[in-house]
Coordinates of C-alpha atoms in Angstrom, one line a residue:
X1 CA 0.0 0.0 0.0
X2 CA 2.8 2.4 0.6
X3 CA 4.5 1.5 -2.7
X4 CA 1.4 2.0 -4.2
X5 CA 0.8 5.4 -2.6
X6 CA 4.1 6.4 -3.4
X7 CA 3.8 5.7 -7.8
X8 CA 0.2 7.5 -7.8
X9 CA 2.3 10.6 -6.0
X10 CA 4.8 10.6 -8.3
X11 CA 2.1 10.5 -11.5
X12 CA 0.3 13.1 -10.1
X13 CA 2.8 16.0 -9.2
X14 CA 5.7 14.1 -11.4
X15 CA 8.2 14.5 -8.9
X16 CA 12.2 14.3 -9.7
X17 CA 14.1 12.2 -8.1
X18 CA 17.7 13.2 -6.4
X19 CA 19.9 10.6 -5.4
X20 CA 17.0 8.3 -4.6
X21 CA 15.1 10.7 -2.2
X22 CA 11.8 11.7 -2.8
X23 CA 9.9 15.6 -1.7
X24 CA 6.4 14.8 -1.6
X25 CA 3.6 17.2 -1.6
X26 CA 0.8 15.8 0.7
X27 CA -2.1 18.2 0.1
X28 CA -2.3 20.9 -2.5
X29 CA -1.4 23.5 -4.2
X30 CA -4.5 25.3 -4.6
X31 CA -5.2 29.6 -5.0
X32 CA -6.2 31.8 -2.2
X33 CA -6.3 35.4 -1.5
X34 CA -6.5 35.9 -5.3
X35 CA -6.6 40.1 -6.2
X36 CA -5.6 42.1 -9.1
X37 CA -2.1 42.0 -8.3
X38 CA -1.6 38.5 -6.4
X39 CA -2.8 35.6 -4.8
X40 CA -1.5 32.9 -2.7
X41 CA -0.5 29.6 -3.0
X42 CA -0.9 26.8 -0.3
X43 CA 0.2 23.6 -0.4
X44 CA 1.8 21.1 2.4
X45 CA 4.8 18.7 2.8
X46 CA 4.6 15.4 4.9
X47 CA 8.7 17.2 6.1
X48 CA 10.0 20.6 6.3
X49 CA 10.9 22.0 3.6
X50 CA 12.1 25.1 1.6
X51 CA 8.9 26.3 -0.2
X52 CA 9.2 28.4 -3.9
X53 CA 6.8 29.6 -6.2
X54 CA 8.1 30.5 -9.9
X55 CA 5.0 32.6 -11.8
X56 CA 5.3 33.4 -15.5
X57 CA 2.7 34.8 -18.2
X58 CA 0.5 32.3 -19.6
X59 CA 1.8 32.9 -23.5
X60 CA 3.3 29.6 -24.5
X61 CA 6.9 30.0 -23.3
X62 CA 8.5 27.2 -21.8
X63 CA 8.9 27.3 -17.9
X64 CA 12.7 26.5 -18.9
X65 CA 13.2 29.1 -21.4
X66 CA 14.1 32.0 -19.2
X67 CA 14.7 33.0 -15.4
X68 CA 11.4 33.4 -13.8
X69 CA 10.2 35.3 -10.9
X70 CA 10.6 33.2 -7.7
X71 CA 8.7 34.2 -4.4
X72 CA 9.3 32.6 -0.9
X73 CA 8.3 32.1 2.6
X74 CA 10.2 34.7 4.7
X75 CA 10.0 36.0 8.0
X76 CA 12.1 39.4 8.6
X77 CA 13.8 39.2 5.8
X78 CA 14.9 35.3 6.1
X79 CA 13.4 31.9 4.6
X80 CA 11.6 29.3 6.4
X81 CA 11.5 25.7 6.5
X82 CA 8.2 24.2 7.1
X83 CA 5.5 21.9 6.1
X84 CA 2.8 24.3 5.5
X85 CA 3.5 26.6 3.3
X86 CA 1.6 29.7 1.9
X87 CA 3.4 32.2 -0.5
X88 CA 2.4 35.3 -1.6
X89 CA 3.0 36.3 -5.2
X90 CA 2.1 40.0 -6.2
X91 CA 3.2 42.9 -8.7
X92 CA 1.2 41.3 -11.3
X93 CA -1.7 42.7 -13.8
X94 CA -5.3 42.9 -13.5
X95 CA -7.2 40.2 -15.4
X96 CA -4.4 38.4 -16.7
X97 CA -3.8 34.5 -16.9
X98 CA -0.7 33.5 -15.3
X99 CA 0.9 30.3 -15.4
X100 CA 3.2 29.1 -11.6
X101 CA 5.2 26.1 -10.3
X102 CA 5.8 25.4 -6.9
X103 CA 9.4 24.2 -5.8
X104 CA 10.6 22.7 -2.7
X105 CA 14.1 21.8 -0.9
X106 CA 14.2 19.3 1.9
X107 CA 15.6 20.0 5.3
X108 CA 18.4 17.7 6.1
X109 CA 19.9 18.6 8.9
X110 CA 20.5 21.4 11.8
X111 CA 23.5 22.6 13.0
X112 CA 23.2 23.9 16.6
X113 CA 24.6 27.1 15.7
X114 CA 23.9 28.4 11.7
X115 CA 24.2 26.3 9.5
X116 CA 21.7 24.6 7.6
X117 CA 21.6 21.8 5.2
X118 CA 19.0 21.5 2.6
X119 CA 18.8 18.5 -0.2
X120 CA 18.8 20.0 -4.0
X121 CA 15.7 22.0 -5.3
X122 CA 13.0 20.0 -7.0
X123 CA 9.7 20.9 -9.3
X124 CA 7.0 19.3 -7.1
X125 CA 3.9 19.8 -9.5
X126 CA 2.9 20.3 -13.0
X127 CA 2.1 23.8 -14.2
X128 CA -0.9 25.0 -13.4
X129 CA -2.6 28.7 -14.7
X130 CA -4.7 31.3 -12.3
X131 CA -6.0 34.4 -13.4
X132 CA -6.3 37.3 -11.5
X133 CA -8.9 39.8 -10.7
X134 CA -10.3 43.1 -12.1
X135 CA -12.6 45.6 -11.2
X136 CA -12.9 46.9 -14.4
X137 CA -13.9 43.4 -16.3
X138 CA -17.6 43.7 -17.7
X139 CA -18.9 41.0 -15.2
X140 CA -18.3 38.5 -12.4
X141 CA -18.8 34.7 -12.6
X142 CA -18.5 32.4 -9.3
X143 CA -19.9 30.0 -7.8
X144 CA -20.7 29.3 -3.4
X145 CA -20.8 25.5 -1.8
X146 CA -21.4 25.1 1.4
X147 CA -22.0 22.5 4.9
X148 CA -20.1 19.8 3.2
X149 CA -19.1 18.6 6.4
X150 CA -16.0 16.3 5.0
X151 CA -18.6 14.7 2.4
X152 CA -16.1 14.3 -0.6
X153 CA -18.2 13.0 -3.0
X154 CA -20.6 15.7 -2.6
X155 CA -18.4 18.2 -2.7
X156 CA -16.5 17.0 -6.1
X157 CA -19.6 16.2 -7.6
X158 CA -20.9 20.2 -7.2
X159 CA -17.7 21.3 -8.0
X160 CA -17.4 19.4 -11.4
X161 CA -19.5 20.9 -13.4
X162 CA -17.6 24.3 -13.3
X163 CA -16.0 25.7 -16.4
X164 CA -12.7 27.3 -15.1
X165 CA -12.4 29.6 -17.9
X166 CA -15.5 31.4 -17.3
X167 CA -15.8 30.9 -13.6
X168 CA -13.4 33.4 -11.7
X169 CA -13.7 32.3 -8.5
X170 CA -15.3 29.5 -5.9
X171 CA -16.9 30.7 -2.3
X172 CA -16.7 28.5 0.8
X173 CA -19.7 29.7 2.8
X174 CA -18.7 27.7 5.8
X175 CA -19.1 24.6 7.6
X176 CA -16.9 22.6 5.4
X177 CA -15.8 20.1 8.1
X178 CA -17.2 18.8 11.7
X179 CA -14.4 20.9 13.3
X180 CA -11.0 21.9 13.4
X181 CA -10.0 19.0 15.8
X182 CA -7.1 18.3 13.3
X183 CA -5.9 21.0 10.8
X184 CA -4.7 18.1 8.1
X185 CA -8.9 16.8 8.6
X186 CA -9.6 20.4 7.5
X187 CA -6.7 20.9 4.8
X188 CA -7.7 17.2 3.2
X189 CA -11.6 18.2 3.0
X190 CA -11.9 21.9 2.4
X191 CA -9.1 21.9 -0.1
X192 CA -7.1 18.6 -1.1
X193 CA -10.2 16.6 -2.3
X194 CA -10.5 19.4 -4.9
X195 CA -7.4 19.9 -6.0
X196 CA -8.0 19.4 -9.5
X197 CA -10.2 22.1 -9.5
X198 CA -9.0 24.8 -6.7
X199 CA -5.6 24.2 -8.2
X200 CA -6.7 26.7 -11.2
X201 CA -9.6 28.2 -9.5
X202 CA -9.1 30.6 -6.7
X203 CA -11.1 29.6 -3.5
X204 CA -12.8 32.8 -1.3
X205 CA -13.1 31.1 2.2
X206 CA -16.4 31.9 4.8
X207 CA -15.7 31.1 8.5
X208 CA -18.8 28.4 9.8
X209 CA -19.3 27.7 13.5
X210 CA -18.4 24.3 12.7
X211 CA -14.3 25.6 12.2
X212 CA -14.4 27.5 15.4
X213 CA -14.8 24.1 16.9
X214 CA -11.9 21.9 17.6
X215 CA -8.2 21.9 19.8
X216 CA -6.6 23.2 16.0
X217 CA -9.1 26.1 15.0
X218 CA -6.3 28.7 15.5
X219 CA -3.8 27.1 12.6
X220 CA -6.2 27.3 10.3
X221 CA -6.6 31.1 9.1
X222 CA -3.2 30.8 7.9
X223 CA -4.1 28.1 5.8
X224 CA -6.9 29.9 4.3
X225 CA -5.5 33.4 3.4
X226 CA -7.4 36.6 3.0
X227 CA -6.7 40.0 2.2
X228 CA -6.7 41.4 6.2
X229 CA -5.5 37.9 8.1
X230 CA -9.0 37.7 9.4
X231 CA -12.6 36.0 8.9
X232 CA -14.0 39.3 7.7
X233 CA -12.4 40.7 4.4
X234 CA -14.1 43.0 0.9
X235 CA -12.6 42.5 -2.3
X236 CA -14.1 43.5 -5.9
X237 CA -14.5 42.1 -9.3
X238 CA -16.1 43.7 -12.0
X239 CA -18.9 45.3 -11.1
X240 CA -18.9 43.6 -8.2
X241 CA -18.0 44.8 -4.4
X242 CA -17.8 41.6 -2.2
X243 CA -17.9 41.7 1.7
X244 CA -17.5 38.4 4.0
X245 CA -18.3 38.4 7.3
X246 CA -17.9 36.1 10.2
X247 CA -20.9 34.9 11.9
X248 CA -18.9 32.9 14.3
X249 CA -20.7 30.4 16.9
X250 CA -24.3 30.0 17.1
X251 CA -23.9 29.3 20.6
X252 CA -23.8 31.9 23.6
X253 CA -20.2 32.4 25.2
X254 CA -21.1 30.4 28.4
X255 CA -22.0 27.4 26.9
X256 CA -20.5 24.5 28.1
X257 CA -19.2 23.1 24.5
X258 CA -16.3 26.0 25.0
X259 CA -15.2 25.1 28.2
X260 CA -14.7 28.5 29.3
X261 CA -12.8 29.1 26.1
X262 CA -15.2 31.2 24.0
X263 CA -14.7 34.7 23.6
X264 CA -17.5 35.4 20.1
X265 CA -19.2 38.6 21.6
X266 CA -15.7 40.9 22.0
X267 CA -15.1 39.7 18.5
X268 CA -18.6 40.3 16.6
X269 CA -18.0 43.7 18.3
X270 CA -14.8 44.5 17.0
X271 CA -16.0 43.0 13.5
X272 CA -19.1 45.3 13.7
X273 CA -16.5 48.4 14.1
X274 CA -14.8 47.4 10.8
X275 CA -18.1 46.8 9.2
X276 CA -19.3 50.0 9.9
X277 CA -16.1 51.7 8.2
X278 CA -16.1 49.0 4.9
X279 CA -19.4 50.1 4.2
X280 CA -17.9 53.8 3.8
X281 CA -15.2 52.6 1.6
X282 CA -15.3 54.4 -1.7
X283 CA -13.9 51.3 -3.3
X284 CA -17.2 49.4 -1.9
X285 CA -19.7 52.1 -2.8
X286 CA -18.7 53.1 -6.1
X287 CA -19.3 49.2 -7.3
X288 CA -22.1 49.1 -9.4
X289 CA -23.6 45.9 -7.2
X290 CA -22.6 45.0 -3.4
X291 CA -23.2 41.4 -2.5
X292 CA -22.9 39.9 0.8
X293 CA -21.2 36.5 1.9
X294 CA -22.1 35.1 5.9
X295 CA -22.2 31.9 7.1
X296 CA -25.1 32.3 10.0
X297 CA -28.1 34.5 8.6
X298 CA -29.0 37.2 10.3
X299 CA -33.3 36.0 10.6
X300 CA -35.2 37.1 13.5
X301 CA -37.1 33.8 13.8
X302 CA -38.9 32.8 16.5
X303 CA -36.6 29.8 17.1
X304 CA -33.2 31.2 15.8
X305 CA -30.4 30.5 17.6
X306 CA -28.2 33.4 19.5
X307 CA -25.5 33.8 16.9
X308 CA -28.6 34.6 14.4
X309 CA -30.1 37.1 16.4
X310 CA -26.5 38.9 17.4
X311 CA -26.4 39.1 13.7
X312 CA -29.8 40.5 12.6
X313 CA -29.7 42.9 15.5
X314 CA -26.3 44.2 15.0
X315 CA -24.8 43.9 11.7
X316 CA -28.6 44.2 9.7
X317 CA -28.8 48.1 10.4
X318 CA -25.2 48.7 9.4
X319 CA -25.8 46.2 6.3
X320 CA -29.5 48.0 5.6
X321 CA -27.9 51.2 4.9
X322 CA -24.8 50.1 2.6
X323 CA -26.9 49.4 -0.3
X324 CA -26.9 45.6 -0.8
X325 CA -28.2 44.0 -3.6
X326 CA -27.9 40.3 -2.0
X327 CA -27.0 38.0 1.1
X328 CA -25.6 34.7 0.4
X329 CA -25.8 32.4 3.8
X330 CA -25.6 28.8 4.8
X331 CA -25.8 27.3 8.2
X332 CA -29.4 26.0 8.1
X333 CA -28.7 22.2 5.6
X334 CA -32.1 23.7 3.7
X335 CA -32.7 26.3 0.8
X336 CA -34.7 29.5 1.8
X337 CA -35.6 32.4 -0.1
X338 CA -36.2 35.2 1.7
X339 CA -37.4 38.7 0.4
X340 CA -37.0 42.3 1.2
X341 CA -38.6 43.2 4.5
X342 CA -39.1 39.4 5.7
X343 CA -36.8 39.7 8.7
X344 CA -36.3 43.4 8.4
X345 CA -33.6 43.3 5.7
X346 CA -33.4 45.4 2.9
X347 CA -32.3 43.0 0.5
X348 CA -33.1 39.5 -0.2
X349 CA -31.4 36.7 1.6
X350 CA -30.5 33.2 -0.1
X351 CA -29.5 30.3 2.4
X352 CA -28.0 27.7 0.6
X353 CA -28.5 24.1 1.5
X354 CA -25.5 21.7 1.5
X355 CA -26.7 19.6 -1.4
X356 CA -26.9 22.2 -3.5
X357 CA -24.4 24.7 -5.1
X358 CA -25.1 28.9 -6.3
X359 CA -23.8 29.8 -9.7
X360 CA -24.1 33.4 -10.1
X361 CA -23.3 36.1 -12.9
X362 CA -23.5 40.1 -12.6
X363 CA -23.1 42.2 -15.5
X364 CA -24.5 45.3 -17.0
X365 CA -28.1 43.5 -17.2
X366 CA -28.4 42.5 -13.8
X367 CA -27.6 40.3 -11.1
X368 CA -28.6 36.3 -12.4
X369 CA -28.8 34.0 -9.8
X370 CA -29.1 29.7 -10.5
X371 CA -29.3 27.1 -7.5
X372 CA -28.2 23.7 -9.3
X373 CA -28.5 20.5 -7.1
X374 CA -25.7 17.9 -6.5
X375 CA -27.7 16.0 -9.5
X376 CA -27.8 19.0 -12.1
X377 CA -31.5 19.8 -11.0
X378 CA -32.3 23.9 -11.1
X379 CA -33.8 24.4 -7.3
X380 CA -34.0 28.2 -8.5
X381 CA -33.7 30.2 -10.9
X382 CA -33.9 34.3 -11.1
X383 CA -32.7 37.5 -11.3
X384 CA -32.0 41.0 -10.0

């Protein structure tokens, strides 16, 4: 089984050998924190390595042809050997399809005192293309799963369908495991069961309550990458402003799943303080359509749960006046529809179910929205 695991490996990422040793990659790559000028790359080693990205334009030039760009792991100034690794690549163009390569050096040995002793460099995957964002593209094409809860063949079968060239990004809304107990759990069924997708396809990641469960919850925001290190984030394509909140726990802070541990009401409050500035940002309000991404939805229902109530009576009045067109949300494992004034919002709210996934395209006609089951079935169908 080993052997076996070992030749399907080496097929997938066709990994040089050097002097009989092999540098795996366990999980990954796939895209994060994609923007007009960057993105990340994640990907992770079964041991510490040296982590590289080489980026290059997509026109047909081999990799080999001519020195390319390299970008690294570095803290103050130095590179780091680790097994998860997350580089940033920037100074790029808007809307522009870019080809990278991620590279990798194995960690030998230590010296107590400097020195360091790393195994020769070696191209861990294929090529793989991304493109990156622009504001000032005619429309916006993505796509929002949520509540997998580690179901693989779910997940792969919503995500399928997808044409990569026309889609330009995927949304996570949350709950994608049954907790962060172990981050590899979370890496393996959030990301690595995609790969052949998110590879290509940048992934937009939505804090559930279910990820803010677990002994590992704190390792993985540097897995997932956003613009502002946190769980609440805006970022624009096309015509499109784009602002992801984080609903947090259901649960009240006292309750006894936490163990004392939960802290969710000092940090809704201090994400309330930086919602009510993003709203203001002229980058936001001079988008032609605002659209809003939240795990927990913010209903008023008679049986709602404390997290939804914190949010309705909170974040709705900031979110009332900003002038959004939509509210994507999760959380509940059932489609709802709810219209303008049905809970006090201005806007209409979809909740996704977790069998189902969103397609949705904005351009100068409108806002179209399509909910597609796991079996290619249209749940819904209409538009803004």
């Amino acid at each position: 089984m080993k052997r076996f695991a070992i030749v399907l490996a080496l097929l997938l990422c066709g990994i040089a050998a050097n002097a009989g040793v092999y540098l795996e990659v366990k999980y990954g790559p796939w895209v994060t924190n994609v923007s007009e000028t960057g993105f990340d790359v994640v990907w992770v080693t079964p041991d510490v390595s040296l982590a590289a990205v080489a980026v290059f334009p997509d026109d047909g030039t081999s990799y080999y042809a001519q020195v390319r760009p390299r970008f690294y792991e570095t803290v103050v100034g130095r590179r780091v050997a680790r097994n998860y690794h997350r580089i940033h690549v920037d100074g790029l163009q808007p809307g522009t399809d870019y080809r990278y390569r991620i590279f990798g050096k194995e960690q030998l040995s230590i010296d107590p005192s400097y020195a360091l002793n790393y195994g020769g460099e070696r191209d861990l995957c294929k090529e793989f293309k991304v493109r990156t964002l622009d504001k000032k593209a005619e429309s916006c094409e993505f796509s929002i799963v949520n509540d997998i809860h580690a179901n693989a063949e779910r997940y792969r079968k919503l995500l399928a369908p997808l044409d990569r060239k026309e889609t330009d990004f995927v949304v996570l809304n949350g709950d994608m495991v049954n907790s962060s107990h172990k981050i590899d759990t979370v890496i393996k069924y959030t990301y690595d069961v995609v790969k052949q997708y998110i590879a290509e396809l940048p992934v937009f990641y939505v804090n559930g309550n279910h990820e803010t469960r677990g002994s590992e919850f704190h390792l993985l925001p540097n897995i997932v990458g956003t613009p502002t290190g946190t769980y609440y984030y805006t970022f624009r394509q096309g015509p499109v402003a784009f602002l992801v909140l984080d609903g947090a726990e259901d649960k009240p802070d006292d309750s006894v799943e936490y163990s004392g541990t939960a802290d969710f009401d000092r940090y809704r409050a201090e994400e309330l303080e930086w919602l009510k500035q993003a709203v203001k940002d002229p980058e936001f309000n001079s988008a032609p359509y605002r659209i809003v991404f939240v795990h927990i939805p913010p209903l008023a229902r008679q049986d709602a749960w404390y997290g939804e109530k914190q949010l309705h009576d909170k974040f709705l009045p900031v979110l009332n006046e900003a002038g959004i067109d939509i509210m994507f949300c999760a959380h509940m494992h059932a489609f709802h529809y709810y219209e303008k004034g049905d809970f006090d919002n201005a806007f209409p709210i979809l909740v996704n179910s977790n069998t189902d996934r969103v397609d949705v395209k904005a351009d100068a006609k409108g806002i179209s929205v399509r909910v597609v089951g796991e079996n290619g079935e249209i749940i819904k169908s209409t538009k803004l």
